Coordinates of C-alpha atoms and ligand atoms in Angstrom, one line a residue:
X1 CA 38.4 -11.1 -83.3
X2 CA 38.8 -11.5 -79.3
X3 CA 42.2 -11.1 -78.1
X4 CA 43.5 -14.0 -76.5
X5 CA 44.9 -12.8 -73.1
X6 CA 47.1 -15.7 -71.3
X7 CA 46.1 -16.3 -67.3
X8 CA 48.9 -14.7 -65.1
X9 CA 51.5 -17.1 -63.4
X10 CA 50.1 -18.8 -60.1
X11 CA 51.5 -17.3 -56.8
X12 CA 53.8 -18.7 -55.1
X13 CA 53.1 -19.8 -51.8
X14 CA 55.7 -21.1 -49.9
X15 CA 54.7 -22.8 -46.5
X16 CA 57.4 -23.9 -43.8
X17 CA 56.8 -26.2 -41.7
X18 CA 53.6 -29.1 -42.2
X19 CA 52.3 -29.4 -38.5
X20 CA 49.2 -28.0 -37.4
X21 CA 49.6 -24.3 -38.3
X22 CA 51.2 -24.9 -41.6
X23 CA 49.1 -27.5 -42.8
X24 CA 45.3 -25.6 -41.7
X25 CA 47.1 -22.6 -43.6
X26 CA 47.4 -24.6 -46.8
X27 CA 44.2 -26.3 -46.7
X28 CA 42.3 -23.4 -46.1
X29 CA 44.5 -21.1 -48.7
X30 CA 43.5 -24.0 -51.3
X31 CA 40.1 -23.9 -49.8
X32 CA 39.4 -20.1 -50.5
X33 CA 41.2 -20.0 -53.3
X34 CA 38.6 -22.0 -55.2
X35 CA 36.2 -19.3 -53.6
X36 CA 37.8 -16.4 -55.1
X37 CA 39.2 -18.0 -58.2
X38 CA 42.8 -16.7 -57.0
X39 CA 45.6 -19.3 -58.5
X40 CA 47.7 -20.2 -56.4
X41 CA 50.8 -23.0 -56.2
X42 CA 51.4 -23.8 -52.8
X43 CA 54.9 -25.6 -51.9
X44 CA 55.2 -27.1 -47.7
X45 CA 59.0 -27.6 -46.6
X46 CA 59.2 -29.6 -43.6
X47 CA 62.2 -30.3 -42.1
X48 CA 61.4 -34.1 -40.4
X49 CA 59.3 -37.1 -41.8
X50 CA 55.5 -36.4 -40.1
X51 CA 53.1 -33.9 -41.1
X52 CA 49.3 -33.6 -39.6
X53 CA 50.1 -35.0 -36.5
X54 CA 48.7 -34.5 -32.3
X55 CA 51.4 -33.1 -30.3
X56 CA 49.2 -33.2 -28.0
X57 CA 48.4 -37.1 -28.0
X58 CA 51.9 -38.1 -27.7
X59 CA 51.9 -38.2 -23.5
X60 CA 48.8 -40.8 -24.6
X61 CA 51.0 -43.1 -26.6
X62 CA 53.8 -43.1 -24.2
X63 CA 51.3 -44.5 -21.7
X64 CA 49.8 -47.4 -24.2
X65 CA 46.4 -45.3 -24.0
X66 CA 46.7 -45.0 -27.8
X67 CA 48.1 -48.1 -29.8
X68 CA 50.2 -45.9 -32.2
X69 CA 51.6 -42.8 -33.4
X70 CA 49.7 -43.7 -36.3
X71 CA 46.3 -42.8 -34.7
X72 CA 47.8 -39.2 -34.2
X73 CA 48.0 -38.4 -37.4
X74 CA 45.0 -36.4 -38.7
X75 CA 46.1 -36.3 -42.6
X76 CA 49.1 -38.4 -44.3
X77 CA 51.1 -37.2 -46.6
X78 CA 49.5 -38.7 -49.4
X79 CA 46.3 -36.9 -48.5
X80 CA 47.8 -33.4 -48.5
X81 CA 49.4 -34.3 -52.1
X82 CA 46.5 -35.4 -53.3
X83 CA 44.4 -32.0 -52.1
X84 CA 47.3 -30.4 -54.5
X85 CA 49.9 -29.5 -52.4
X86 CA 53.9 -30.1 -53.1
X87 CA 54.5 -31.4 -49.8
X88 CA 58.4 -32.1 -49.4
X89 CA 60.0 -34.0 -46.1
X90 CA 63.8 -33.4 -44.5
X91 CA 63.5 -29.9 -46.4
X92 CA 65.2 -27.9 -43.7
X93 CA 64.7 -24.1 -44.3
X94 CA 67.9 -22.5 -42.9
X95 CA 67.6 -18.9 -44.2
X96 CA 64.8 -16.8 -45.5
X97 CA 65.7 -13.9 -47.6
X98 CA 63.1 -11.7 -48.0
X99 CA 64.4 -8.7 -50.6
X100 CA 65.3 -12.1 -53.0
X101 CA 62.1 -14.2 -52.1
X102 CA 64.1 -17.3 -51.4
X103 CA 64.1 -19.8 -48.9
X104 CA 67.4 -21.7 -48.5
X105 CA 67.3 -25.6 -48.1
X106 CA 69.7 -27.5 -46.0
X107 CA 71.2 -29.5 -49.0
X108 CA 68.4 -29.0 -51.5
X109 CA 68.2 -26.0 -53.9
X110 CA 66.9 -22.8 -52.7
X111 CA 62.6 -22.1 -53.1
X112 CA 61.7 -19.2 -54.9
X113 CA 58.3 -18.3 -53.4
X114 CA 55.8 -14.5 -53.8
X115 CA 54.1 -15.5 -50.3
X116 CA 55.7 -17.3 -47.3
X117 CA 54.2 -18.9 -44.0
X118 CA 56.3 -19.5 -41.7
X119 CA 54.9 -21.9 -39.5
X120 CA 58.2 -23.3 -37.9
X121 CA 56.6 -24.1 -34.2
X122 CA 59.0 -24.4 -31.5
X123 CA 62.0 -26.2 -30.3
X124 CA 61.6 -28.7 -27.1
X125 CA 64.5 -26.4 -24.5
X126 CA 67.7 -29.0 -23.7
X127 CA 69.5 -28.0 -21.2
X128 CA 73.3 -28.5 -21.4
X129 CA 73.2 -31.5 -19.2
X130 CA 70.9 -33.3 -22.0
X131 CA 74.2 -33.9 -23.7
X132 CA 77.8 -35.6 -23.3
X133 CA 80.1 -34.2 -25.4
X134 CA 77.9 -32.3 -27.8
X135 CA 76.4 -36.5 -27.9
X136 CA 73.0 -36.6 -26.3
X137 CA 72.4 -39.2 -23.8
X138 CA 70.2 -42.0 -24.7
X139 CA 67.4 -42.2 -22.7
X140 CA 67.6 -38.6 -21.8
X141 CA 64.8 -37.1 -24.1
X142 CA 62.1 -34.8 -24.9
X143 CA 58.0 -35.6 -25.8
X144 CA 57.9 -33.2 -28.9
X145 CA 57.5 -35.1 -32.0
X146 CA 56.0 -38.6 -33.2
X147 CA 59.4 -40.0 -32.7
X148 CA 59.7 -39.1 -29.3
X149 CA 56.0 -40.6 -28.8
X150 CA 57.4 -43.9 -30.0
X151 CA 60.4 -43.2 -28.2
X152 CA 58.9 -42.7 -24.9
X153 CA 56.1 -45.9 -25.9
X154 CA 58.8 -48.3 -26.1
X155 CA 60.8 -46.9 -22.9
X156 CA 58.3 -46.9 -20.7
X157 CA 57.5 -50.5 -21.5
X158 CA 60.5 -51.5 -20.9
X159 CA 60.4 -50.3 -17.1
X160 CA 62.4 -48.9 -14.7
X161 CA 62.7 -45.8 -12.5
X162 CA 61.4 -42.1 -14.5
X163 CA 62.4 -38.7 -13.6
X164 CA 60.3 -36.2 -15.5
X165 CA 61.9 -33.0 -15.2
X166 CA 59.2 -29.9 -15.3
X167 CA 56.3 -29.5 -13.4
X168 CA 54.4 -27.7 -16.2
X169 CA 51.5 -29.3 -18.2
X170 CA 53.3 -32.1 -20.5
X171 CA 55.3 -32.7 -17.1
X172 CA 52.4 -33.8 -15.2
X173 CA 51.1 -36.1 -18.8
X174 CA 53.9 -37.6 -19.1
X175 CA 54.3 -38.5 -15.5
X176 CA 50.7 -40.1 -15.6
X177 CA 51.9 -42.2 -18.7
X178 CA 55.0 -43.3 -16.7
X179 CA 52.7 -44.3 -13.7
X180 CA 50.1 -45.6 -16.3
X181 CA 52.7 -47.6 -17.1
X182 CA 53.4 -49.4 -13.5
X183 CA 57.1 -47.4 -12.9
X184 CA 58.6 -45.3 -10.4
X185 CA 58.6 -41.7 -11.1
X186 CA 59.8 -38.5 -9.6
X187 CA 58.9 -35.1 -11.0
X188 CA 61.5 -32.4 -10.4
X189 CA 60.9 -29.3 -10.8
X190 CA 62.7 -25.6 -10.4
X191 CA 59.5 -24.1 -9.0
X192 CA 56.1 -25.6 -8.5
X193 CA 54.7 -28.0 -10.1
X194 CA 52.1 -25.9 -12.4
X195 CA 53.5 -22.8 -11.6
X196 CA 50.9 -20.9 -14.0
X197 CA 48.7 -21.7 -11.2
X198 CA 47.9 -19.9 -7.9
X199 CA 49.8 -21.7 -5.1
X200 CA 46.5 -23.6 -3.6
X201 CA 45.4 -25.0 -7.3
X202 CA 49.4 -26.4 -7.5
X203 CA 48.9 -27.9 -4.1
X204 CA 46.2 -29.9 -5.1
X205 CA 47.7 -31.2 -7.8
X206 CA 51.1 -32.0 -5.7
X207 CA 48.6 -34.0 -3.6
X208 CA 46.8 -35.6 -6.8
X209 CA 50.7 -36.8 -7.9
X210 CA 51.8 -38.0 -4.7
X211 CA 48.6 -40.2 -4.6
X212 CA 48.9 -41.9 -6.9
X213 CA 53.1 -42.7 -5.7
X214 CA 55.0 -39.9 -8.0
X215 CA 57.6 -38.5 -5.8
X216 CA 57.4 -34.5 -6.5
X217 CA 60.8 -32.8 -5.9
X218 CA 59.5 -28.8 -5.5
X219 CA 62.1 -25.8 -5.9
X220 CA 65.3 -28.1 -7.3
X221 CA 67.7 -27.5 -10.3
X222 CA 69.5 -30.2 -12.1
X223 CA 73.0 -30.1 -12.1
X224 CA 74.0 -32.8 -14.2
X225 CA 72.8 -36.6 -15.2
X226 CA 75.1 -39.9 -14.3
X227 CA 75.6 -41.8 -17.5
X228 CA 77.5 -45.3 -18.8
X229 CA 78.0 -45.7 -21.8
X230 CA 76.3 -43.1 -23.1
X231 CA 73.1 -44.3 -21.4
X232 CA 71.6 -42.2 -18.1
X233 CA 71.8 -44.1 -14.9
X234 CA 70.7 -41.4 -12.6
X235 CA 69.9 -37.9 -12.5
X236 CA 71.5 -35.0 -10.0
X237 CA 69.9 -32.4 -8.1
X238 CA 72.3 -29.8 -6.0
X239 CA 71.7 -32.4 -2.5
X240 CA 70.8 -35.6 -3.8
X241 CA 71.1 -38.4 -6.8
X242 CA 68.1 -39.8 -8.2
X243 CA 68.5 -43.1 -10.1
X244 CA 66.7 -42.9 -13.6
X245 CA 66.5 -45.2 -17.0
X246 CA 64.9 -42.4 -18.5
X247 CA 64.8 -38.8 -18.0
X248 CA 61.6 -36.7 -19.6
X249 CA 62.7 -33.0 -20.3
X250 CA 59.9 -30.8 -19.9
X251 CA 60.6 -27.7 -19.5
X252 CA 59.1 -26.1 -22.2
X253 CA 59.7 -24.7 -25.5
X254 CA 61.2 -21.6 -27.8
X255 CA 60.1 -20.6 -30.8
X256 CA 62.1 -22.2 -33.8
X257 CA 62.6 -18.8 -35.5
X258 CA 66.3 -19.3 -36.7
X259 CA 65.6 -18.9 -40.3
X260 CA 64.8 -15.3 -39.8
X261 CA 67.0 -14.3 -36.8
X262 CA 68.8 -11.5 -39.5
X263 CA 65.7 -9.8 -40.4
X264 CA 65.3 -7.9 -37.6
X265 CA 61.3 -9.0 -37.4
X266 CA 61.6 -11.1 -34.0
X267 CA 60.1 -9.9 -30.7
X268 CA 62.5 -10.5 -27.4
X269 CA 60.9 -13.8 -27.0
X270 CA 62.3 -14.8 -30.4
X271 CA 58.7 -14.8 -31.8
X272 CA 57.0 -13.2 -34.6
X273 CA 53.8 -11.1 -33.8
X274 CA 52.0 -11.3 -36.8
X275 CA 49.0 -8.8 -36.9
X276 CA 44.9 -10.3 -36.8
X277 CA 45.4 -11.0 -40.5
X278 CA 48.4 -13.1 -40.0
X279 CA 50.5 -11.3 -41.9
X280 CA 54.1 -10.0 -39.9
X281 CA 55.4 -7.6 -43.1
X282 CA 53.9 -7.6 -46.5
X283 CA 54.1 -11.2 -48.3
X284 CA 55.3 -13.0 -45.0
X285 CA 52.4 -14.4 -42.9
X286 CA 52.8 -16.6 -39.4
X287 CA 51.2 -18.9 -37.3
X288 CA 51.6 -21.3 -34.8
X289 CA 53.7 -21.9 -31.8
X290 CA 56.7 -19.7 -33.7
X291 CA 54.4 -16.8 -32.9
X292 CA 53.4 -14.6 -30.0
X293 CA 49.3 -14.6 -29.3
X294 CA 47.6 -11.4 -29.2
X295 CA 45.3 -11.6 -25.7
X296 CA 41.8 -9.9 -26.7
X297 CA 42.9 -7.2 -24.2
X298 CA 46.2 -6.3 -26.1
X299 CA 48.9 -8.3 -24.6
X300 CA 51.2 -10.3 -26.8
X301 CA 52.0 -13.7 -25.0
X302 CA 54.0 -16.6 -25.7
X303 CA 51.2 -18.8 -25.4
X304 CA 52.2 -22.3 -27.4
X305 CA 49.2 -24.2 -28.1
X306 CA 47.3 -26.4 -30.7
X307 CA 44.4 -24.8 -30.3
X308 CA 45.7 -21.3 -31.2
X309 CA 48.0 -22.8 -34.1
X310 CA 44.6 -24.5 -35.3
X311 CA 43.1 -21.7 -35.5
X312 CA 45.7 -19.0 -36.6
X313 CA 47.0 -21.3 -39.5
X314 CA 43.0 -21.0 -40.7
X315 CA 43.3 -17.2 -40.8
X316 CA 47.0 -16.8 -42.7
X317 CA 45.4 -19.5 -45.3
X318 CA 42.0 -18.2 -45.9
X319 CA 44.2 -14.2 -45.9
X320 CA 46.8 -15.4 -48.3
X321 CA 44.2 -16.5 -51.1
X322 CA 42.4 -13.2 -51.0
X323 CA 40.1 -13.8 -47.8
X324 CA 39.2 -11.8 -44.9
X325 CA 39.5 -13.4 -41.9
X326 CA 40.9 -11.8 -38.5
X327 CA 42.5 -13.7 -35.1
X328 CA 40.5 -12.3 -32.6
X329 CA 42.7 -13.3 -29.5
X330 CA 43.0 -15.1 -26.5
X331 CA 41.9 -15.3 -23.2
X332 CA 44.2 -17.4 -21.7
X333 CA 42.9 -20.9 -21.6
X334 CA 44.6 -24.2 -20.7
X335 CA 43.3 -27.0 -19.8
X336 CA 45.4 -30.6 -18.5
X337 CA 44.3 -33.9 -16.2
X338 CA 46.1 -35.7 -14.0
X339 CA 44.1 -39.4 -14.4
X340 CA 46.4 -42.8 -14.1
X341 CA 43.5 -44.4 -12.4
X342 CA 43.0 -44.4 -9.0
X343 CA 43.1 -40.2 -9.1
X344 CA 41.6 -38.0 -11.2
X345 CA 42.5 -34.2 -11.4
X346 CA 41.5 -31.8 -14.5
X347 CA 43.0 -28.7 -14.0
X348 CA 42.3 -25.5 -16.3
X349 CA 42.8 -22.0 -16.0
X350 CA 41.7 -18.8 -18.3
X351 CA 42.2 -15.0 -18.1
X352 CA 45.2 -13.1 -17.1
X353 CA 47.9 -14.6 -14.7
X354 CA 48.4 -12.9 -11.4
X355 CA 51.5 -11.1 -12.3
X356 CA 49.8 -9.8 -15.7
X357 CA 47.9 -7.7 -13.5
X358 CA 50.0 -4.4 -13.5
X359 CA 47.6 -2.3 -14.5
X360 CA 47.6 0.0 -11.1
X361 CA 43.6 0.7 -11.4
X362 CA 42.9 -2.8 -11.5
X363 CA 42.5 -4.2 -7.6
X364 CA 42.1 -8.2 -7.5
X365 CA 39.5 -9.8 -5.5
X366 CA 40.2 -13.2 -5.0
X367 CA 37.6 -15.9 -3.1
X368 CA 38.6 -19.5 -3.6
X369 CA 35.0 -22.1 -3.2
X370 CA 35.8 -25.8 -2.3
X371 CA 32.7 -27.4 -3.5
X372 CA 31.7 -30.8 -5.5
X373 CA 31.1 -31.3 -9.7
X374 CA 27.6 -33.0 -8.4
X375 CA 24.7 -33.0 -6.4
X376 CA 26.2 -34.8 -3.0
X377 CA 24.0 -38.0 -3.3
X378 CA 25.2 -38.7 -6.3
X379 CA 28.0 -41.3 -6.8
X380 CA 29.9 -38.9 -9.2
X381 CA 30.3 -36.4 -6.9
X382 CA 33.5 -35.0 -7.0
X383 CA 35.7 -32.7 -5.1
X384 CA 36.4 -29.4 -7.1
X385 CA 38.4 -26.2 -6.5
X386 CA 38.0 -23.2 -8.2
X387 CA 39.5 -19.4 -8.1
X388 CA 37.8 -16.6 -8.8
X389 CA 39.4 -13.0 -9.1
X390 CA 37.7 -10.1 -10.7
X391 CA 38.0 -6.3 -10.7
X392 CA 36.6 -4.5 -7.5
X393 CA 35.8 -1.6 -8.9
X394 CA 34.3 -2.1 -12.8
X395 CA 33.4 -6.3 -11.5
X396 CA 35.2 -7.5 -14.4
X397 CA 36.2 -10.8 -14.7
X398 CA 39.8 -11.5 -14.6
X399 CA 41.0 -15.0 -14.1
X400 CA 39.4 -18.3 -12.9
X401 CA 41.1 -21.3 -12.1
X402 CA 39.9 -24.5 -11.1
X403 CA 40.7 -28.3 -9.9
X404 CA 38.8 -31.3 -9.4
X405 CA 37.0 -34.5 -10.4
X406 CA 35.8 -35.7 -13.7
X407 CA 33.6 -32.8 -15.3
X408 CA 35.5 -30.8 -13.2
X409 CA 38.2 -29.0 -16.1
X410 CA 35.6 -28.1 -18.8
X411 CA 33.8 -26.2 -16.8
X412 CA 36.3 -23.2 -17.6
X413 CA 34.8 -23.0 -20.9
X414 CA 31.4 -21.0 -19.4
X415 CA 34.2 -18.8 -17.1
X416 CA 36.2 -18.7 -20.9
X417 CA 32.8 -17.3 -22.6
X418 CA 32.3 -14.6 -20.1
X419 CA 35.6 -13.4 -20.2
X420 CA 35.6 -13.1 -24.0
X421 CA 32.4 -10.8 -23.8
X422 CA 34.3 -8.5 -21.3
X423 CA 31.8 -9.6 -18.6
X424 CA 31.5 -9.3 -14.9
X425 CA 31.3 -11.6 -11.8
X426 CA 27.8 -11.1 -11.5
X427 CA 27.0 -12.6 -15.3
X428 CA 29.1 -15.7 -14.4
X429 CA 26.9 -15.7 -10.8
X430 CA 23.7 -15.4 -13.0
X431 CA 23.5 -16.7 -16.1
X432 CA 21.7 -19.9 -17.2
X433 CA 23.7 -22.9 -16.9
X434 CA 21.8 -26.7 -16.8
X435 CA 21.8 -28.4 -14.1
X436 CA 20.7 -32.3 -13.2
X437 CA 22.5 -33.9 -9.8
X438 CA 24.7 -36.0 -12.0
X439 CA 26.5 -33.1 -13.4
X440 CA 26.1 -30.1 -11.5
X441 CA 24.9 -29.2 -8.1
X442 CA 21.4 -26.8 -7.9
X443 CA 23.6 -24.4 -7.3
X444 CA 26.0 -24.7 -10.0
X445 CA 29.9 -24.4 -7.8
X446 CA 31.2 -22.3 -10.8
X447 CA 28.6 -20.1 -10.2
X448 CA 28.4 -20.2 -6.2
X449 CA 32.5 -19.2 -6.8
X450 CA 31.8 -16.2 -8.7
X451 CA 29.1 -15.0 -6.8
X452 CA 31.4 -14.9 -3.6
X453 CA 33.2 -13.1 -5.3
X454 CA 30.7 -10.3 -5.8
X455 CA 29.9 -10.9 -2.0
X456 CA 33.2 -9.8 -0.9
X457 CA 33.1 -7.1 -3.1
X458 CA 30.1 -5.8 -1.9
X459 CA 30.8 -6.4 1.6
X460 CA 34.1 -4.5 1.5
X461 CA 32.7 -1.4 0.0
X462 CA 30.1 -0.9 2.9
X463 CA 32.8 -1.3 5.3
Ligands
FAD501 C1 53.4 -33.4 -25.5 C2 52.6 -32.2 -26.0 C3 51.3 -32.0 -25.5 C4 50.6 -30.9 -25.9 N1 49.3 -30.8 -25.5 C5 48.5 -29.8 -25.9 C6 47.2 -29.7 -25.5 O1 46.7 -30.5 -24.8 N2 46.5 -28.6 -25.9 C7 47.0 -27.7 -26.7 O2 46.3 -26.7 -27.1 N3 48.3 -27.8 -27.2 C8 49.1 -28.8 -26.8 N4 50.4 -28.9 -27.2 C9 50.9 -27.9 -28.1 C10 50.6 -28.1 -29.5 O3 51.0 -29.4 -29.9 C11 51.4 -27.1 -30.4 O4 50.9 -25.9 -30.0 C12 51.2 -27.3 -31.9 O5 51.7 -28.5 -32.3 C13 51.8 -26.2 -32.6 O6 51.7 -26.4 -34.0 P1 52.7 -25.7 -35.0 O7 52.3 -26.2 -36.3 O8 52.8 -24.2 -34.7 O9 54.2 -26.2 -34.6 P2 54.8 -27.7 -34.6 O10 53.8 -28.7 -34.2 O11 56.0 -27.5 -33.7 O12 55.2 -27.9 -36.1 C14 56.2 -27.1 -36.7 C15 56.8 -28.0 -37.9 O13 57.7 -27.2 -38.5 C16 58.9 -27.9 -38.8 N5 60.0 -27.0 -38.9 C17 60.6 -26.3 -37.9 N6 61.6 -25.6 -38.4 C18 61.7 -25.8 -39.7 C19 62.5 -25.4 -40.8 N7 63.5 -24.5 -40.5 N8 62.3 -25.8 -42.0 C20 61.3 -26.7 -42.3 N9 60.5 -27.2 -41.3 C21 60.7 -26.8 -40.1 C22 59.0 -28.9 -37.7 O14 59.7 -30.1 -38.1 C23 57.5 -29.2 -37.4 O15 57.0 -30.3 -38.1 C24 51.1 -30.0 -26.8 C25 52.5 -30.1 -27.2 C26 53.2 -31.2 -26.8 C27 54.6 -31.4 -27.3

């Protein structure tokens, strides 16, 4: 007679958090798991009410682009049930314990789990002066989460003079949706607007917002907002008042890591640095913006972006049901625009940032081109910008940055390719790129950049 043997307990997977990186974990865990036959049961705690949704779109509803948060949101919660996950809202994760396997609940009882992703994202950063009294001030907010997308949709309709305070990329959105929106805006910032940017790039963009009417307030630090009521009135620098109905903070985010602050596994940024499986110890795998990004030369940056959380959420899921699928790393690409109608700036960068270079046998050569995103006798021409700096002695790429007219920003993708091969000035020069005068000029200006580059270098060394 055969012996009957019973089929072993699922594993537990707990995820935390049901944004992008914790939700392309789960689907792709469930995903593989049909592959490899592992059994798993798979329980997302998420702190708010939205799950699946663009981040990144929510500058897009504040300016009436998009009708609705609604359109943001990639997969509802009914979906993700349905696919067979227990997906449970306002289930705040305060405190992992990792020797027990638990995950305490704000006000819920505690999760027993085998696995856990933590895919907690990051925190919008709120200054003291955000708040009164511990009270934060209405109309003093952040563009984080869907609410603040409806938030800032039914602000800005409402009118009345902006301050956006940040200069860095969801600064500049959300002060095209303000002007999208017919207001008065200012943009303060402590340094320059883009800072991430060489000087010249940021300059053109400081141009670009002045335009089209933003007042940009360079090199200033907030020292407090006026309020009535509990509503802002105006905003204060150290030498002047500026009046405001609503106040953007933008100055970034930290990683929302509190739930393992006692286990000793956080870097000095407050991130984890999971390894190119995902996995930061055994059983506890991370993605997302709560994590540091491995650059494909070895540097671990704080690098917050959908398309690494995307991405890294895919790898934890598809490692956690028995998988094998590695990160392989970043080069350093960003991409924004600058477009509320009358201007037009994309603006993208990849490869290391100036001050990354501290490598002492590594010697910058930096040309900047001013050319046009098509032939000249074609309407769409448009002024473009771009940076080029590469290695003098080995020719290796290092960092291009560029500005410009539509089709300008995507062109950092080819500069993106050659710098994830490890390639030189001279392939970007030389390689075959398409061409036709509505798009490109003969010679393509991403390619007349880089090949200055290789000029100078060559110049130089026969002096
Ligand atoms: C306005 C804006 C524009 C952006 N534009 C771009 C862009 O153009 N390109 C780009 O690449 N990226 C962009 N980003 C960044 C991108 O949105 C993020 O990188 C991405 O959302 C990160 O996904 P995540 O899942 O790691 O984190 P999040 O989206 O932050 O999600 C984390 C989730 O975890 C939940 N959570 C946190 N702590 C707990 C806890 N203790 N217990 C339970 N749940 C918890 C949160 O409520 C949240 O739902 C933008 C972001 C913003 C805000």
């Amino acid at each position: 007679m055969a012996s009957e043997s019973a089929a072993p307990d699922p594993v537990r997977v707990l995820v935390v958090g049901a944004d992008a990186a914790g939700m392309s974990a789960a689907h792709q865990m469930l995903r593989t798991a049909r592959r490899t036959g592992r059994r798993l049961a798979v329980t997302v705690l998420e702190a708010g009410e939205d799950t699946s949704y663009s981040a990144c779109g929510i500058p897009y509803v504040a300016s009436g682009e998009v009708d609705s948060t609604d359109e943001l949101v990639a997969r509802t919660a009914d979906e993700h049930r349905a696919a067979g996950l227990d997906l449970r809202f306002g289930a705040r994760v305060t405190h992992i314990d990792l020797d027990r396997r638990l995950a305490e609940v704000a006000g819920a009882e505690a999760v027993a789990f085998d696995e856990v992703v933590v895919a907690t994202g990051a925190r919008p950063v709120m200054p003291p002066w955000t708040s009164v009294d511990g009270v934060p001030v209405d109309g003093v907010h952040a563009a984080k989460t869907l609410r603040d997308a409806d938030t800032w949709a039914r602000r800005l309709a409402t009118g009345g003079p902006v301050v956006v305070v940040g200069g860095g990329y969801i600064g500049v959105e959300m002060a095209e949706a303000a002007v999208r929106r017919g207001l008065d805006v200012t943009l303060v910032t402590r340094s320059r607007v883009l800072s991430s940017f060489a000087p010249e790039i940021s300059a053109v963009v400081v141009a670009g917002l002045r335009k089209a009417g933003v007042e940009v307030v360079e090199h200033a630090t907030v020292e407090g907002v006026e309020a009535s009521d509990g509503v802002v009135r105006a905003l204060r620098l150290a030498d002047r008042t500026l009046p405001a109905d609503h106040v953007v903070v933008a100055l970034g985010v930290t990683p929302a890591t509190d739930l393992l602050a006692h286990t000793g596994l956080l870097s000095p940024s407050g991130a984890l640095r999971p390894d190119e499986r995902g996995q930061v110890v055994p059983g506890v795998w991370a993605a997302g913006d709560c994590c540091e990004v491995r650059s494909r030369d070895g540097f671990w940056t704080y690098a917050p972006l959908g398309t690494h959380a995307n991405k890294a959420g895919r790898v934890v899921g598809e490692n956690v049901a028995g998988g094998d699928l590695r990160f392989p790393g970043m080069v350093g690409s960003a991409i924004t625009r600058f477009a509320p109608g009358p201007v037009h700036l994309e603006i993208a960068r990849t490869g290391i940032l100036d001050v990354q270079v501290t490598d002492p046998s590594v010697d910058p050569v930096v040309v900047v081109t001013e050319g046009t995103t098509a032939s000249g006798f074609m309407p769409e021409a448009a002024p473009i910008m771009i940076r080029v700096s590469a290695d003098r002695t080995t020719r290796r790429l290092l960092s291009v940055e560029i500005v410009g007219g539509p089709g300008a920003g995507k062109r950092i993708d080819t500069a993106a390719a050659v710098l994830w091969y490890g390639g030189t000035v001279d392939d970007l020069a030389w390689m075959d790129l398409s061409y036709a005068p509505p798009v490109a000029t003969a010679w393509e200006v991403l390619q007349i950049a880089a090949r200055r580059v290789a000029e100078r270098i060559d110049r130089d060394a026969q002096r």
